[in-house]
Amino acid sequence: MTSRSTLTAWLAGLDGARLARVIAARQDAVAAPEPRSMEEVAERLQRRGSVTPAVSRLPLPCLQVAETLAALGVSSRGALARTLGATAPAAARELDVVLETLADHALVWPDGDGHLHMAAPLRHAWDAPLGLDAPLEKLLEGVTSEELRGMLVALGIKPAGTRQQRAAAVSEHHGDPERVTSLIAKAPSAARELLQRRAESVSPQTEFIVFGAPGTDSRPGTRWALDRGFLVRDHHGYGRDRMPAEVALALRGPDWHAPFQPVPPAVELVPVTAVEVNREAAAAATAFAAHAASVLSVCSAAPPARLKSGGVGARELGRIGKAAHAVDVVVRIALETAYSVGLLATEGRLVAPSKEYDAWAAQEPAAQFAVLLQAWWKLPLTPSQTRDEDDKVLPALAGMPLCDGCLQARGGLLAAAAQLPEGRRARVATDLGPLVAWHRPLAHPSFQDETPFATTVREAELLGVVARGSLSPIGAALLAGNAEELTAECRRLLPDATGTARLGGDLTAVVSGTPTASLAGLLDATAARESSGAASVWRFSADSIRRALDAGRTPDEISADLAAIAAGPLPQPLSYLIADAARRHGRVRIAPATCVIHGDEPALLAELAAHRGLAPLGLRHLAPTVLVSAAAPDKALAALRSAGYAPVAEAADGTVRIEKVPPRLTSAVPTPRKGSAKTGAGSTAHRGVEVSTTVDAHTAAARLLTVPPTAPEPDPFGTGVAFGTGTEEIVAGHATQLTYTDVRQLAHALDAGTAITVDYVAASGSRTVRTLSRLELDPPYLEAWCHLRDAERVFTLSRIQGVMPT
């Protein structure tokens, strides 16, 4: 039976609660459109694009068990326990827990006879599981019949007549560990040592023959091992030497067991109280929220410029940090998180606040912090990484490649902290690093970490997710994935925003705690911020009041606004400063003028200024014989000539400019361009990827258990079951490489306007996995925004090999 059929049968035999656990663990696979049957669920669960993210969230013992199954192909729980050395009662119980977890993720499951089955993509997840190469049967496929005869003669076995019989005889001999070890024990010492080293190696040899010449068997003992099939050189002597898995296992001996570490590594723990954790988490979260708001406020007032190569460079980061009184790490985290949720956007060479920023800035600090915290949790990179592998400074917002290992590092850290006993914490937060590696073996530590995952731990401490080596209430809500609970915890830990300030006679304004958005906006507009944190300080000066006057505020408005937020009366020095700045403001005026029109006849200039046809030029008198205009000189020249006047143009030095008329050329006819793909409801922006819709696991399980395990598929010729929608029928007619399950998911993405991920083969033969949004169907093509190329692209439906949710 195929893995899909056994999985279908296993799923159909589950009760509602167990099936709901599987659906909850694999939301990405069973998201919209709703699967019609267990067979469709099984097909989705078996996809590589669905298996990979599920595996990345598993702890170390689950991967060790899966790797053992992939390497040895054992099919019973008893054989698996013996291979892992988990036959003792305690270890056996741990193995049962691991198998239960793998089954809940539909990665390993039992059939009716108790045999274990594995998802097909997981079986091929390792190049050399447990350091073992392919079985002998596979390696002998490239060996000639004469070479097999030589192996049998060297082994002391009479060769059979056909190639198949000779291969079977070699396989039978090498399948007996005692015969293998007995013969190798009598081998020359060089061959014996070579084979023992290869058997104990964690990965097969990767040396290849160069220049197309057969190997010279330079390693001592190689020829002896090749002659007897203990090493196999395929491709007619031109390949590398490979050790069959049977030989490696025989040499490892009967006492060898596959690695199995069901218990996480021990960490030195010390007592801690919930009050201590809450206090430190609140202090860190409050400080980060205030600094992040300052960073984005600075970007709003003076948007940072992007480098030609992309990203915000060190100079701009330093400017923002200095203005916001924030360290480089906080500046980078604030920029990356704000950009990922659309609070910042690129406008040409600048990174400027978007429309969403205004709404975010008007919220309370706790709500602002919750938005940035959720963005950090889902950020597919390490925002505080400042240098690359060559020790060069990395710009922020540089569009680094997506890193799922960075996401898993955060998940592993919070999962590790959540497993600590109540009232206990790690002595030092960085001691959680080894636990991260156990909870998320596929997580990526930063190469700049002095201790494992130190960068991730530092980010978590800065945001108050981890405090005093323990998981904070904010971190627990983040790990649970409950947005409402997270916002409530942020409101509980972060103090309410302050709407008043103490205005001093030394021209300072001091705000204790976090200022409200309106208070911070007023003080940023009328004063210069000097510090941020638990208390923020602004200082008034003639320049800061002049900026407020330049922005259109009147002296009376400034005084009234400051008096409204002051904890007491407005200090006299501040009133004098406002009055003095207002008296000097505007004594000299600068008017915009793109061109100047002048002449010797005041009446003629007055006529031009009053001419209705010249009104678009915006002519204005500066003197009886001088007009200024906001229009460009060439535009003003053409307008005056069209009105019947005969002006001349002057050069910069005041001389008359000589005009040269260029020869007329035939302009090329532009190629008509199709309108851009429409954006459906719920479609994603080009910088983000829409998350699949969350399904109610219990409702979906109850529905699936009431329908037949297998549903009939529509007949493309119209004689069978009808398609669910017209889009499905169109897609099925052109996307001939897709199963009906894939057709349904692609059609649903088109109809709902959601993003989708496809496995695509280009005309050149290159195969890529692309996330697409803003889909528009134009049979036989699909127009979409390609997140891999960051541009609009056209895809041929028949070249799409697979579809999976984003």
GROMACS .gro file of N, CA and C in nm, residues 53 56-57 374-383 402-415 436 440 442-445 453 456 459 479:
model
  111
   53PRO      N    1   0.780   2.245   0.704
   53PRO     CA    2   0.758   2.330   0.821
   53PRO      C    3   0.716   2.252   0.945
   56SER      N    4   1.033   2.121   1.106
   56SER     CA    5   1.118   2.225   1.166
   56SER      C    6   1.072   2.263   1.306
   57ARG      N    7   0.949   2.228   1.344
   57ARG     CA    8   0.897   2.263   1.476
   57ARG      C    9   0.911   2.149   1.576
  374GLN      N   10   0.454   4.113   1.798
  374GLN     CA   11   0.406   4.008   1.709
  374GLN      C   12   0.484   4.008   1.578
  375ALA      N   13   0.524   4.125   1.531
  375ALA     CA   14   0.605   4.132   1.410
  375ALA      C   15   0.741   4.067   1.433
  376TRP      N   16   0.802   4.092   1.548
  376TRP     CA   17   0.930   4.028   1.580
  376TRP      C   18   0.916   3.876   1.586
  377TRP      N   19   0.807   3.828   1.643
  377TRP     CA   20   0.786   3.684   1.657
  377TRP      C   21   0.779   3.616   1.521
  378LYS      N   22   0.726   3.686   1.420
  378LYS     CA   23   0.709   3.626   1.287
  378LYS      C   24   0.816   3.671   1.188
  379LEU      N   25   0.914   3.747   1.232
  379LEU     CA   26   1.013   3.803   1.140
  379LEU      C   27   1.108   3.693   1.091
  380PRO      N   28   1.116   3.669   0.959
  380PRO     CA   29   1.199   3.560   0.906
  380PRO      C   30   1.346   3.599   0.890
  381LEU      N   31   1.403   3.665   0.989
  381LEU     CA   32   1.544   3.700   0.990
  381LEU      C   33   1.580   3.741   1.132
  382THR      N   34   1.709   3.763   1.156
  382THR     CA   35   1.756   3.809   1.287
  382THR      C   36   1.783   3.957   1.277
  383PRO      N   37   1.693   4.043   1.326
  383PRO     CA   38   1.706   4.186   1.301
  383PRO      C   39   1.827   4.250   1.367
  402LEU      N   40   1.492   3.504   0.330
  402LEU     CA   41   1.409   3.454   0.438
  402LEU      C   42   1.481   3.340   0.511
  403CYS      N   43   1.470   3.338   0.641
  403CYS     CA   44   1.543   3.240   0.723
  403CYS      C   45   1.445   3.173   0.818
  404ASP      N   46   1.400   3.053   0.784
  404ASP     CA   47   1.309   2.981   0.872
  404ASP      C   48   1.379   2.939   1.000
  405GLY      N   49   1.512   2.917   0.992
  405GLY     CA   50   1.587   2.880   1.112
  405GLY      C   51   1.586   2.989   1.216
  406CYS      N   52   1.578   3.117   1.172
  406CYS     CA   53   1.569   3.228   1.268
  406CYS      C   54   1.436   3.224   1.342
  407LEU      N   55   1.328   3.193   1.270
  407LEU     CA   56   1.198   3.178   1.334
  407LEU      C   57   1.200   3.064   1.436
  408GLN      N   58   1.262   2.953   1.398
  408GLN     CA   59   1.266   2.838   1.488
  408GLN      C   60   1.352   2.865   1.610
  409ALA      N   61   1.453   2.951   1.597
  409ALA     CA   62   1.534   2.985   1.713
  409ALA      C   63   1.450   3.056   1.819
  410ARG      N   64   1.363   3.148   1.776
  410ARG     CA   65   1.275   3.215   1.872
  410ARG      C   66   1.176   3.115   1.933
  411GLY      N   67   1.117   3.031   1.847
  411GLY     CA   68   1.023   2.931   1.899
  411GLY      C   69   1.089   2.836   1.996
  412GLY      N   70   1.212   2.795   1.965
  412GLY     CA   71   1.283   2.705   2.055
  412GLY      C   72   1.317   2.771   2.187
  413LEU      N   73   1.354   2.899   2.184
  413LEU     CA   74   1.387   2.970   2.307
  413LEU      C   75   1.266   2.980   2.399
  414LEU      N   76   1.152   3.019   2.344
  414LEU     CA   77   1.032   3.032   2.427
  414LEU      C   78   0.982   2.895   2.474
  415ALA      N   79   0.994   2.795   2.387
  415ALA     CA   80   0.953   2.660   2.428
  415ALA      C   81   1.043   2.608   2.540
  436VAL      N   82   1.755   2.541   2.350
  436VAL     CA   83   1.700   2.581   2.220
  436VAL      C   84   1.736   2.477   2.114
  440ARG      N   85   1.448   2.286   1.915
  440ARG     CA   86   1.440   2.316   1.772
  440ARG      C   87   1.576   2.287   1.709
  442LEU      N   88   1.662   2.236   1.415
  442LEU     CA   89   1.684   2.299   1.285
  442LEU      C   90   1.694   2.450   1.297
  443ALA      N   91   1.699   2.504   1.419
  443ALA     CA   92   1.715   2.648   1.437
  443ALA      C   93   1.856   2.690   1.398
  444HIS      N   94   1.869   2.815   1.355
  444HIS     CA   95   1.998   2.868   1.309
  444HIS      C   96   2.056   2.963   1.413
  445PRO      N   97   2.163   2.926   1.481
  445PRO     CA   98   2.230   3.025   1.565
  445PRO      C   99   2.308   3.123   1.477
  453PHE      N  100   2.296   3.072   2.040
  453PHE     CA  101   2.173   3.151   2.033
  453PHE      C  102   2.176   3.273   2.126
  456THR      N  103   1.962   3.567   1.980
  456THR     CA  104   1.818   3.549   2.000
  456THR      C  105   1.779   3.576   2.145
  459GLU      N  106   1.778   3.956   2.208
  459GLU     CA  107   1.658   4.020   2.154
  459GLU      C  108   1.537   3.994   2.245
  479LEU      N  109   0.391   3.272   2.283
  479LEU     CA  110   0.407   3.131   2.248
  479LEU      C  111   0.273   3.064   2.225
   0.00000   0.00000   0.00000
